[in-house]
């Protein structure tokens, strides 16, 4: 498969594709319209979000750079996974490494295991402490049952804790009450070979609802950049349940669980995740509520090029919201998490020196929202205090302000401190990772290896943000966010060996991971959404990231990284059919050329219960690279692909 990089300036590269998308959409828009979506642009801006303040508030009033992907956005995009859907979010860096692996980050520091991004599924964190990242191929949410994906670009440590440094992704599922009846889908294509799933929802008594679901997906191998198969063919299976019980309008109990299994390249890498979560919520008044949550999560991963890892997580949390007078809304909470990590060596490239480690995390937070001038100026101040086994106590305060000069305009600003705690690789001698060929040392040759150190401190971010939103007309919405991030104590490995350790079977030159770097990133995101007519919606966004990192010239992060990205989306309905197209232009970064690509989806509903769709992905070339691989990962070129899908509701 040939790889074609686009190194022209971003806008000039995008121009032909932009014109194509616009012309196609304008031609279809002339046809008699149907309802494009359940919500108008004005209603979407007043959509309630919960990730910014852990309580419902209008998107228009949020003091954060937040985007919401609705279920309709996800369906119309043709995405088959959460990472594909995240490509729609301004400021998100989403690159596919191979058929199953992804590099996803917000506002810099991208990588297969981006360690400054917190990801949650229905309040359950999927951030693994072993490598400080997310196994994206194991996050197989049934997209038809996802209610929304809320994405915060910027720190969220005050409410969500350590590692919510550059962003928070909160994937929220629909209530079982909203998924009654049956749904069955099946698809097939040339890259995504097959994908099937089903869900059935029912009712127990008058106030209890349930659903059960299962899905299967098989994806073909990609090609390597230099030719030949990347040998990354993979499949996944998942299934689960959800139960929602309501007592009147003020009490809600949720119990859910699911299991996912993945297999890559005929057992060269495989794994599974099983989890269960329970949450009880009680509203006492309009501004007073209590929530308690508990979950268990087990993740198992067996990789022949890395290690065999099992992580068991037990998490308990509780929070309360209440009002003080007419102007103060307070939320506070407590939490405890236990994580057990068990590891086994599978390759000489990564030595496993200690096979088990327990971690304990205690936290407490409080935040007060003060209406200084009702309906005009609101100040929000809060902090989170955590204690972890690596660095002890950590504090993450924030101060946010929202000013509304008019009812349809919002200006917001924020100053925040967030931390990323070291992972097990960085802060212990549990692992020793091969760095390269043997080097000379005292009395012979030594194998260079990256090792952790018990002296590593947390990475620290001071973030300064400014944003503006306006609902210019009923059909026009503009959102702009600027940021300046100042990082301290970034962890990287030393460029010279610190210890030469003779051994019976191997002499080791140790390159320790330490707090060696500092730096800054700055830039912004801008987006505009327009509805020219009732059946046609256009949105465009642009993001810019500039970075200046200081420290060793050799290490896991480049000294500087500049990136810009543009996205154009068009959605149009005509009769029983709809047509959606999106164009993405991504600037080059270190080691990866820039590229421009487009996706399109055509769907037809012969009845209210049946939908037929045809999707084309990465249409502008036969294949291109999007991201750098991590140690032990094969890099592939992302190919052009097509698939057809049938969805039946009954």
XYZ file of C-alpha atoms in Angstrom:
650
model
C 0.000 0.000 0.000
C 1.465 3.345 -0.996
C 1.829 6.123 1.516
C 1.354 9.701 0.415
C 2.252 12.557 2.746
C 0.813 16.032 2.269
C 3.415 18.627 3.227
C 1.786 21.674 1.638
C 0.497 24.396 3.945
C -2.621 23.259 5.731
C -5.269 25.441 4.109
C -3.954 25.097 0.566
C -3.817 21.310 0.971
C -7.383 21.242 2.220
C -8.896 23.471 -0.458
C -9.831 20.841 -3.106
C -11.449 18.564 -0.549
C -13.259 21.463 1.098
C -14.730 22.480 -2.221
C -15.860 18.925 -2.948
C -17.613 18.565 0.396
C -19.338 21.937 0.036
C -20.524 21.304 -3.508
C -21.900 17.864 -2.703
C -23.687 19.171 0.360
C -25.120 22.212 -1.419
C -26.473 20.033 -4.211
C -28.253 17.754 -1.756
C -29.495 20.651 0.362
C -31.745 21.765 -2.460
C -33.835 18.621 -1.975
C -36.870 18.728 0.310
C -35.640 18.422 3.886
C -36.307 16.159 6.818
C -35.350 16.843 10.426
C -31.554 16.925 10.475
C -31.192 16.146 14.185
C -33.198 16.075 17.345
C -31.708 19.399 18.466
C -31.227 22.731 16.724
C -27.927 24.612 17.037
C -29.461 26.867 19.669
C -30.663 23.872 21.668
C -27.278 22.178 21.352
C -25.578 25.197 22.934
C -27.975 24.926 25.880
C -27.389 21.188 26.181
C -26.553 20.132 29.721
C -23.026 18.871 30.461
C -21.671 17.333 33.673
C -17.912 16.929 33.198
C -16.933 20.535 34.021
C -18.539 20.828 37.476
C -19.815 17.285 38.270
C -23.361 18.590 38.032
C -25.646 19.528 35.178
C -25.055 22.938 33.627
C -25.609 24.534 30.251
C -22.813 24.078 27.723
C -23.071 27.816 27.049
C -22.234 28.573 30.707
C -19.322 26.139 31.142
C -16.022 27.740 32.204
C -13.968 25.299 30.187
C -13.096 24.362 26.615
C -15.629 21.561 26.294
C -17.095 19.785 23.281
C -19.980 17.327 23.184
C -20.410 14.534 20.659
C -24.054 13.467 20.681
C -25.274 10.035 19.671
C -26.449 11.587 16.407
C -22.972 13.063 15.749
C -21.396 9.645 16.261
C -23.917 7.818 14.064
C -23.665 10.288 11.208
C -19.846 10.263 11.260
C -19.684 6.580 10.335
C -17.298 5.957 13.234
C -16.975 2.342 14.341
C -15.091 3.054 17.584
C -14.669 5.769 20.198
C -11.242 6.841 18.820
C -12.734 7.361 15.364
C -15.510 9.491 16.854
C -12.973 11.628 18.741
C -11.525 12.771 15.404
C -14.466 15.209 15.253
C -13.394 17.170 18.353
C -11.423 20.414 17.791
C -8.011 20.347 19.434
C -7.896 16.570 19.851
C -4.894 14.844 18.301
C -6.145 11.457 17.100
C -3.810 9.300 15.047
C -4.101 5.628 14.196
C -0.857 3.669 14.646
C -2.041 0.394 13.126
C -5.238 -1.637 12.853
C -5.870 -1.694 16.609
C -3.618 0.897 18.274
C -4.212 4.647 18.629
C -2.369 7.785 19.683
C -4.840 10.182 21.320
C -4.150 13.346 23.272
C -5.375 16.857 23.933
C -3.152 19.916 23.569
C 0.075 18.018 23.064
C 2.143 15.102 24.404
C 0.598 12.579 22.047
C 1.525 8.918 22.076
C 0.071 5.440 22.260
C -0.068 5.814 26.039
C -0.743 9.540 26.379
C -0.234 10.023 30.106
C -1.852 13.442 30.559
C -5.366 12.503 29.454
C -8.004 11.050 31.796
C -10.597 8.806 30.141
C -13.765 7.596 31.871
C -16.643 5.358 30.823
C -19.783 6.074 32.872
C -17.629 7.365 35.728
C -15.155 4.447 35.648
C -11.587 5.432 34.847
C -9.873 3.360 32.145
C -6.434 4.906 32.726
C -3.925 2.135 33.496
C -1.190 2.901 36.086
C 1.315 0.500 34.534
C 2.106 2.553 31.427
C -0.025 5.609 32.312
C -2.403 5.491 29.389
C -5.428 3.800 27.841
C -5.776 0.493 26.000
C -8.003 1.988 23.327
C -8.562 -1.318 21.533
C -10.291 -2.616 24.680
C -12.758 0.288 24.927
C -15.411 -1.361 22.783
C -18.477 0.643 23.776
C -21.524 -0.122 21.630
C -21.786 3.268 19.961
C -25.530 2.934 19.407
C -25.954 3.000 23.209
C -23.591 5.926 23.872
C -25.637 8.961 24.862
C -22.772 11.440 24.528
C -19.031 11.887 24.742
C -18.000 14.994 26.678
C -14.444 16.179 25.984
C -12.691 18.793 28.118
C -9.585 20.270 26.520
C -7.501 21.465 29.440
C -7.002 20.447 33.068
C -9.725 18.900 35.208
C -7.717 17.836 38.238
C -9.762 19.830 40.781
C -12.729 17.492 40.364
C -11.340 14.440 38.601
C -7.913 14.122 40.210
C -4.391 13.315 39.106
C -3.679 12.679 35.412
C -6.540 14.932 34.240
C -3.804 17.306 33.073
C -4.382 18.144 29.409
C -7.905 16.858 29.080
C -10.800 14.692 30.236
C -12.898 12.355 28.080
C -16.164 11.220 29.654
C -18.119 8.572 27.719
C -21.705 8.417 28.985
C -24.099 5.594 28.107
C -27.838 5.867 27.661
C -30.113 4.804 30.476
C -31.732 1.408 29.978
C -35.039 3.308 30.027
C -33.993 4.935 26.730
C -33.036 1.671 24.979
C -36.227 -0.366 25.189
C -36.887 -2.938 22.496
C -34.386 -4.607 20.202
C -31.616 -3.435 17.884
C -29.534 -5.505 15.505
C -26.777 -4.362 13.149
C -24.416 -6.071 10.732
C -21.726 -4.636 8.476
C -18.991 -5.805 6.163
C -16.181 -4.165 4.235
C -12.704 -4.433 2.777
C -10.762 -3.183 5.848
C -13.246 -3.621 8.648
C -14.118 -7.095 7.445
C -17.139 -7.666 9.622
C -18.939 -6.114 12.570
C -22.130 -7.356 14.191
C -23.994 -6.465 17.332
C -27.320 -6.721 19.068
C -29.072 -5.192 22.051
C -32.372 -5.858 23.752
C -34.017 -3.739 26.435
C -36.982 -4.564 28.608
C -38.823 -3.632 31.783
C -39.206 -5.298 35.184
C -42.215 -4.024 37.083
C -43.151 -0.370 36.841
C -39.825 1.339 37.547
C -36.936 -0.971 36.627
C -35.437 -1.140 33.144
C -32.690 -3.341 31.717
C -30.725 -4.014 28.571
C -28.299 -6.700 27.441
C -25.958 -6.408 24.488
C -23.163 -8.100 22.586
C -20.920 -7.287 19.614
C -18.114 -8.676 17.464
C -15.620 -6.942 15.175
C -12.884 -8.209 12.834
C -10.393 -5.859 11.134
C -7.877 -6.835 8.459
C -4.129 -6.222 8.709
C -2.699 -2.902 7.571
C 0.405 -2.480 5.426
C 3.695 -1.222 6.835
C 5.060 2.110 5.516
C 7.852 0.304 3.659
C 5.598 -2.391 2.251
C 4.478 -5.776 3.491
C 1.850 -6.667 6.045
C 1.992 -5.154 9.519
C 0.558 -8.444 10.832
C -1.904 -6.574 13.023
C -5.179 -8.266 12.059
C -7.378 -8.185 15.146
C -10.797 -9.000 16.476
C -12.767 -8.052 19.547
C -15.803 -9.441 21.306
C -17.819 -7.643 23.957
C -21.030 -8.035 25.880
C -22.740 -6.695 28.940
C -25.815 -5.436 30.716
C -27.282 -2.356 32.371
C -30.102 -1.999 34.888
C -31.719 1.310 35.914
C -34.184 1.559 38.791
C -36.141 4.734 39.554
C -38.039 5.674 42.692
C -40.121 8.649 41.701
C -38.271 11.536 40.099
C -35.612 11.957 42.788
C -33.899 8.559 43.281
C -31.993 6.571 40.670
C -29.919 3.393 40.978
C -27.725 2.051 38.167
C -25.991 -1.314 37.997
C -24.022 -2.232 34.910
C -21.224 -4.480 33.762
C -19.488 -5.590 30.608
C -16.653 -7.743 29.321
C -14.388 -7.255 26.301
C -11.829 -9.590 24.764
C -9.288 -8.716 22.051
C -6.856 -10.783 20.008
C -4.180 -9.313 17.727
C -2.174 -11.219 15.113
C -3.225 -14.726 16.207
C -2.430 -14.375 19.911
C 0.771 -12.309 19.560
C -1.169 -9.927 21.793
C -4.419 -10.611 23.562
C -6.310 -9.423 26.571
C -9.624 -8.858 28.246
C -11.434 -6.418 30.499
C -14.292 -7.165 32.874
C -15.946 -4.556 35.056
C -19.042 -3.834 37.061
C -20.310 -0.552 38.506
C -23.089 0.534 40.831
C -24.250 4.120 41.397
C -26.994 5.515 43.643
C -28.223 9.107 43.296
C -30.767 10.959 45.418
C -32.024 14.505 44.825
C -33.392 16.200 47.939
C -34.160 19.566 46.359
C -33.389 21.512 43.203
C -29.846 22.301 44.419
C -29.231 19.410 46.833
C -28.227 15.840 45.999
C -26.071 12.899 47.099
C -24.302 10.347 44.910
C -22.426 7.173 45.873
C -20.550 4.965 43.432
C -18.487 1.777 43.531
C -16.852 -0.218 40.771
C -14.492 -3.112 40.129
C -12.354 -3.394 37.006
C -9.923 -6.098 35.866
C -7.704 -5.593 32.829
C -5.490 -8.397 31.546
C -2.978 -7.872 28.766
C -0.546 -10.430 27.331
C 1.880 -8.947 24.800
C 4.776 -10.984 23.432
C 6.766 -7.794 22.709
C 6.249 -6.250 26.168
C 4.910 -8.127 29.198
C 1.928 -9.898 30.685
C 0.049 -7.523 32.992
C -3.042 -7.920 35.184
C -4.528 -4.854 36.881
C -7.347 -5.097 39.448
C -9.020 -1.838 40.500
C -11.497 -1.279 43.341
C -12.953 2.221 43.598
C -15.328 3.878 46.085
C -16.533 7.491 45.904
C -19.243 9.737 47.310
C -20.221 13.340 46.676
C -22.783 15.865 47.874
C -24.091 19.081 46.353
C -25.962 21.759 48.268
C -26.789 25.446 48.102
C -25.907 28.161 50.598
C -28.298 31.050 50.257
C -29.204 32.092 46.744
C -25.688 32.579 45.378
C -23.503 29.650 46.476
C -23.598 26.116 45.071
C -21.130 23.773 46.761
C -20.014 20.283 45.782
C -17.640 18.140 47.831
C -16.643 14.501 47.852
C -14.369 11.722 49.082
C -12.842 8.734 47.335
C -10.596 5.707 47.754
C -9.016 3.474 45.121
C -6.994 0.275 45.450
C -5.025 -0.997 42.461
C -3.242 -4.336 42.337
C -0.677 -4.804 39.551
C 0.713 -8.216 38.627
C 3.327 -8.589 35.874
C 5.114 -11.452 34.131
C 8.025 -11.263 31.701
C 7.365 -12.312 28.087
C 10.467 -10.951 26.292
C 14.110 -10.196 27.164
C 13.495 -6.654 25.895
C 11.543 -5.832 29.067
C 12.807 -7.330 32.308
C 10.213 -7.794 35.047
C 12.133 -7.480 38.312
C 9.162 -7.463 40.676
C 5.976 -9.320 39.826
C 3.453 -7.562 42.102
C 2.718 -4.074 43.409
C -0.203 -2.598 45.372
C -1.250 1.039 45.062
C -3.577 3.073 47.296
C -5.142 6.425 46.446
C -7.149 8.633 48.828
C -8.791 11.880 47.712
C -11.094 14.679 48.794
C -12.352 17.690 46.849
C -14.504 20.760 47.349
C -15.722 23.431 44.939
C -17.910 26.508 45.382
C -19.738 28.267 42.565
C -20.507 31.848 43.595
C -22.938 33.998 41.608
C -21.216 37.319 42.194
C -23.669 39.121 39.899
C -26.642 36.827 39.193
C -27.016 35.985 35.487
C -23.904 38.066 34.721
C -20.766 37.027 36.620
C -20.022 33.687 38.290
C -16.812 32.678 40.080
C -15.889 29.054 40.774
C -13.073 28.091 43.148
C -12.085 24.639 44.297
C -9.306 22.216 45.033
C -8.590 18.516 45.254
C -6.279 16.866 47.789
C -4.928 13.421 46.980
C -2.502 11.008 48.573
C -0.779 8.390 46.421
C 1.958 5.848 47.147
C 4.447 7.414 44.726
C 4.652 11.098 45.671
C 2.489 11.468 48.783
C 0.104 14.418 48.995
C -0.837 16.403 45.896
C -3.037 19.515 45.678
C -4.832 20.682 42.527
C -6.631 24.035 42.883
C -8.474 26.010 40.214
C -10.197 29.367 39.836
C -12.713 29.935 37.037
C -14.898 32.866 36.009
C -17.849 33.182 33.630
C -19.077 36.578 32.416
C -22.211 36.922 30.268
C -22.347 40.396 28.686
C -25.576 39.342 26.949
C -27.820 36.314 27.129
C -26.263 34.791 24.018
C -22.584 35.538 24.788
C -20.175 33.969 27.282
C -16.637 34.977 28.216
C -14.785 32.605 30.526
C -11.311 32.419 32.048
C -9.507 29.873 34.225
C -6.276 29.319 36.146
C -5.569 25.737 37.226
C -2.893 23.506 38.700
C -2.867 19.845 37.706
C -0.441 16.994 38.315
C 0.443 13.697 36.701
C 1.690 11.096 39.132
C 4.478 8.781 37.944
C 3.463 5.386 36.639
C 4.859 2.061 37.805
C 7.512 2.036 35.075
C 8.764 5.488 36.118
C 8.714 5.241 39.913
C 9.819 1.691 40.703
C 12.353 -0.922 39.637
C 9.575 -3.280 38.547
C 10.565 -3.009 34.859
C 13.797 -2.468 32.909
C 13.245 -1.619 29.230
C 15.834 -2.281 26.523
C 17.132 0.986 25.057
C 19.463 -0.170 22.278
C 22.600 -2.092 21.394
C 25.226 -2.958 24.072
C 27.631 -0.172 25.025
C 31.142 -0.300 26.496
C 31.542 0.036 30.248
C 33.852 -0.905 33.128
C 35.276 -4.351 32.422
C 33.179 -5.174 29.372
C 29.963 -4.388 27.517
C 26.647 -3.467 29.110
C 23.047 -3.692 27.917
C 21.439 -0.218 28.099
C 18.060 -0.206 29.830
C 15.603 2.453 30.963
C 14.713 2.024 34.631
C 12.471 3.787 37.089
C 13.568 5.627 40.185
C 11.881 5.952 43.561
C 12.805 9.655 43.582
C 10.519 10.722 40.732
C 8.126 13.563 41.560
C 4.784 14.323 39.946
C 4.740 16.360 36.762
C 3.111 19.753 37.344
C 1.026 21.947 35.037
C -0.046 25.545 35.589
C -2.695 26.279 32.953
C -4.100 29.665 31.916
C -7.199 29.617 29.689
C -9.521 32.133 28.056
C -12.646 31.433 26.021
C -15.547 33.062 24.202
C -18.858 31.676 22.925
C -21.613 33.404 21.019
C -24.936 32.292 19.627
C -24.810 34.925 16.868
C -28.095 33.897 15.296
C -30.451 30.985 15.756
C -28.442 29.236 13.050
C -24.868 30.358 13.881
C -22.665 29.392 16.806
C -19.010 30.349 17.434
C -16.669 28.925 20.092
C -13.071 30.085 20.684
C -10.598 28.917 23.356
C -6.997 30.008 24.011
C -4.509 28.407 26.401
C -1.025 28.780 27.835
C 0.360 25.740 29.670
C 3.483 25.887 31.824
C 4.958 22.459 32.690
C 7.450 21.632 35.424
C 9.272 18.405 36.376
C 8.441 16.486 33.181
C 9.725 12.917 33.364
C 12.169 11.593 30.777
C 15.166 9.292 30.765
C 18.697 10.511 31.265
C 20.883 10.816 28.173
C 23.851 9.228 29.937
C 23.940 6.046 32.032
C 23.996 6.642 35.771
C 24.718 3.105 36.978
C 26.748 0.250 35.513
C 25.450 -2.912 37.176
C 27.400 -6.162 36.590
C 25.289 -9.315 36.606
C 25.618 -13.063 36.350
C 23.755 -13.232 33.019
C 23.722 -9.592 31.890
C 25.658 -6.433 32.624
C 23.214 -3.524 32.710
C 23.786 0.175 32.041
C 20.888 1.956 33.725
C 19.382 5.100 32.220
C 16.999 6.302 34.947
C 13.697 8.074 34.387
C 13.840 11.393 36.220
C 12.219 14.842 36.337
C 14.476 16.325 33.667
C 12.289 18.557 31.515
C 10.205 21.685 31.679
C 8.503 23.783 29.049
C 5.366 25.349 27.744
C 2.663 24.816 25.161
C 0.264 27.432 23.883
C -2.330 27.850 21.183
C -6.061 27.597 20.768
C -9.097 26.170 19.058
C -11.877 27.888 17.124
C -15.059 26.372 15.754
C -18.164 27.643 14.000
C -21.413 25.815 13.292
C -23.918 27.088 10.743
C -27.334 25.825 9.675
C -27.980 27.534 6.288
C -31.344 25.784 5.928
C -33.335 23.385 8.076
C -31.884 20.262 6.518
C -28.219 21.257 6.221
C -25.642 21.786 8.930
C -22.025 22.852 8.429
C -19.283 23.038 11.023
C -15.636 24.014 10.726
C -12.828 24.116 13.269
C -9.171 25.028 13.430
C -6.648 24.292 16.179
C -3.072 25.420 16.717
C -0.523 23.952 19.126
C 2.933 25.432 19.678
C 5.396 23.783 22.046
C 8.756 24.657 23.563
C 10.108 21.908 25.819
C 13.483 22.181 27.491
C 15.700 19.333 28.624
C 17.780 16.464 27.211
C 18.007 16.307 23.450
C 17.535 12.532 23.503
C 14.486 11.180 25.235
C 10.895 10.121 24.937
C 9.548 13.594 24.008
C 10.726 15.872 21.189
C 12.171 19.201 22.316
C 9.556 21.063 20.284
C 6.376 20.056 18.482
C 4.223 22.309 16.285
C 0.894 21.184 14.951
C -2.188 22.655 13.353
C -5.373 20.910 12.353
C -8.527 21.765 10.452
C -11.857 19.929 10.324
C -14.883 20.542 8.103
C -18.140 18.630 8.561
C -21.313 18.690 6.507
C -24.609 16.939 7.287
C -27.680 17.044 5.103
C -31.030 15.225 5.009
C -33.137 14.724 1.892
C -36.322 12.737 2.199
C -35.580 9.360 3.761
C -31.866 9.650 3.021
C -28.975 11.561 4.555
C -25.457 12.406 3.437
C -22.580 13.263 5.761
C -19.007 14.187 4.890
C -16.007 15.333 6.855
C -12.583 16.540 5.834
C -9.535 16.606 8.118
C -6.231 18.332 7.410
C -3.436 17.583 9.894
C -0.056 19.299 9.892
C 3.180 17.321 10.069
C 4.763 16.511 13.410
C 8.056 14.937 14.412
C 8.554 11.770 12.369
C 5.155 11.859 10.627
C 4.196 13.818 7.524
C 1.071 15.909 7.285
C -1.978 14.521 5.561
C -5.447 15.433 4.308
C -8.210 12.864 4.335
C -11.987 12.659 4.011
C -14.804 10.370 5.144
C -18.354 10.137 3.806
C -21.550 8.349 4.787
C -24.746 7.839 2.788
C -27.757 6.368 4.566
C -31.326 5.485 3.632
C -34.288 4.655 5.881
C -36.957 2.719 3.955
C -38.916 2.493 7.241
C -38.595 4.073 10.678
C -37.039 0.864 12.015
C -34.585 0.024 9.224
C -31.489 1.950 8.106
C -29.080 1.088 5.284
C -25.757 2.919 5.142
C -22.578 2.992 3.063
C -19.410 4.503 4.551
C -16.110 5.443 2.934
C -13.104 6.296 5.113
C -9.736 7.906 4.275
C -10.913 8.570 0.743
C -8.172 10.877 -0.551
C -5.299 8.395 -0.768
C -4.608 4.675 -0.639
C -2.849 4.912 2.717
C -0.908 7.232 5.002
C 0.837 7.262 8.371
C -0.805 9.167 11.217
C 1.257 8.563 14.367
C 4.522 7.239 15.756
C 4.580 3.792 17.285
C 5.414 2.958 20.893
C 8.081 0.420 21.905
C 7.000 -3.030 20.718
C 4.257 -1.750 18.390
C 4.245 -2.237 14.622
C 3.559 0.896 12.589
C 1.041 0.682 9.768
C -0.391 2.903 7.064
C -4.048 3.806 7.548
C -5.802 2.577 4.373
C -8.771 3.720 2.357
C -11.744 1.561 3.273
C -15.440 1.020 2.634
C -18.128 -0.795 4.540
C -21.895 -1.257 4.299
C -24.178 -1.577 7.319
C -27.750 -2.642 8.030
C -29.381 -1.534 11.299
C -32.775 -2.861 12.378
C -34.742 -1.707 15.409
C -37.572 -3.914 16.608
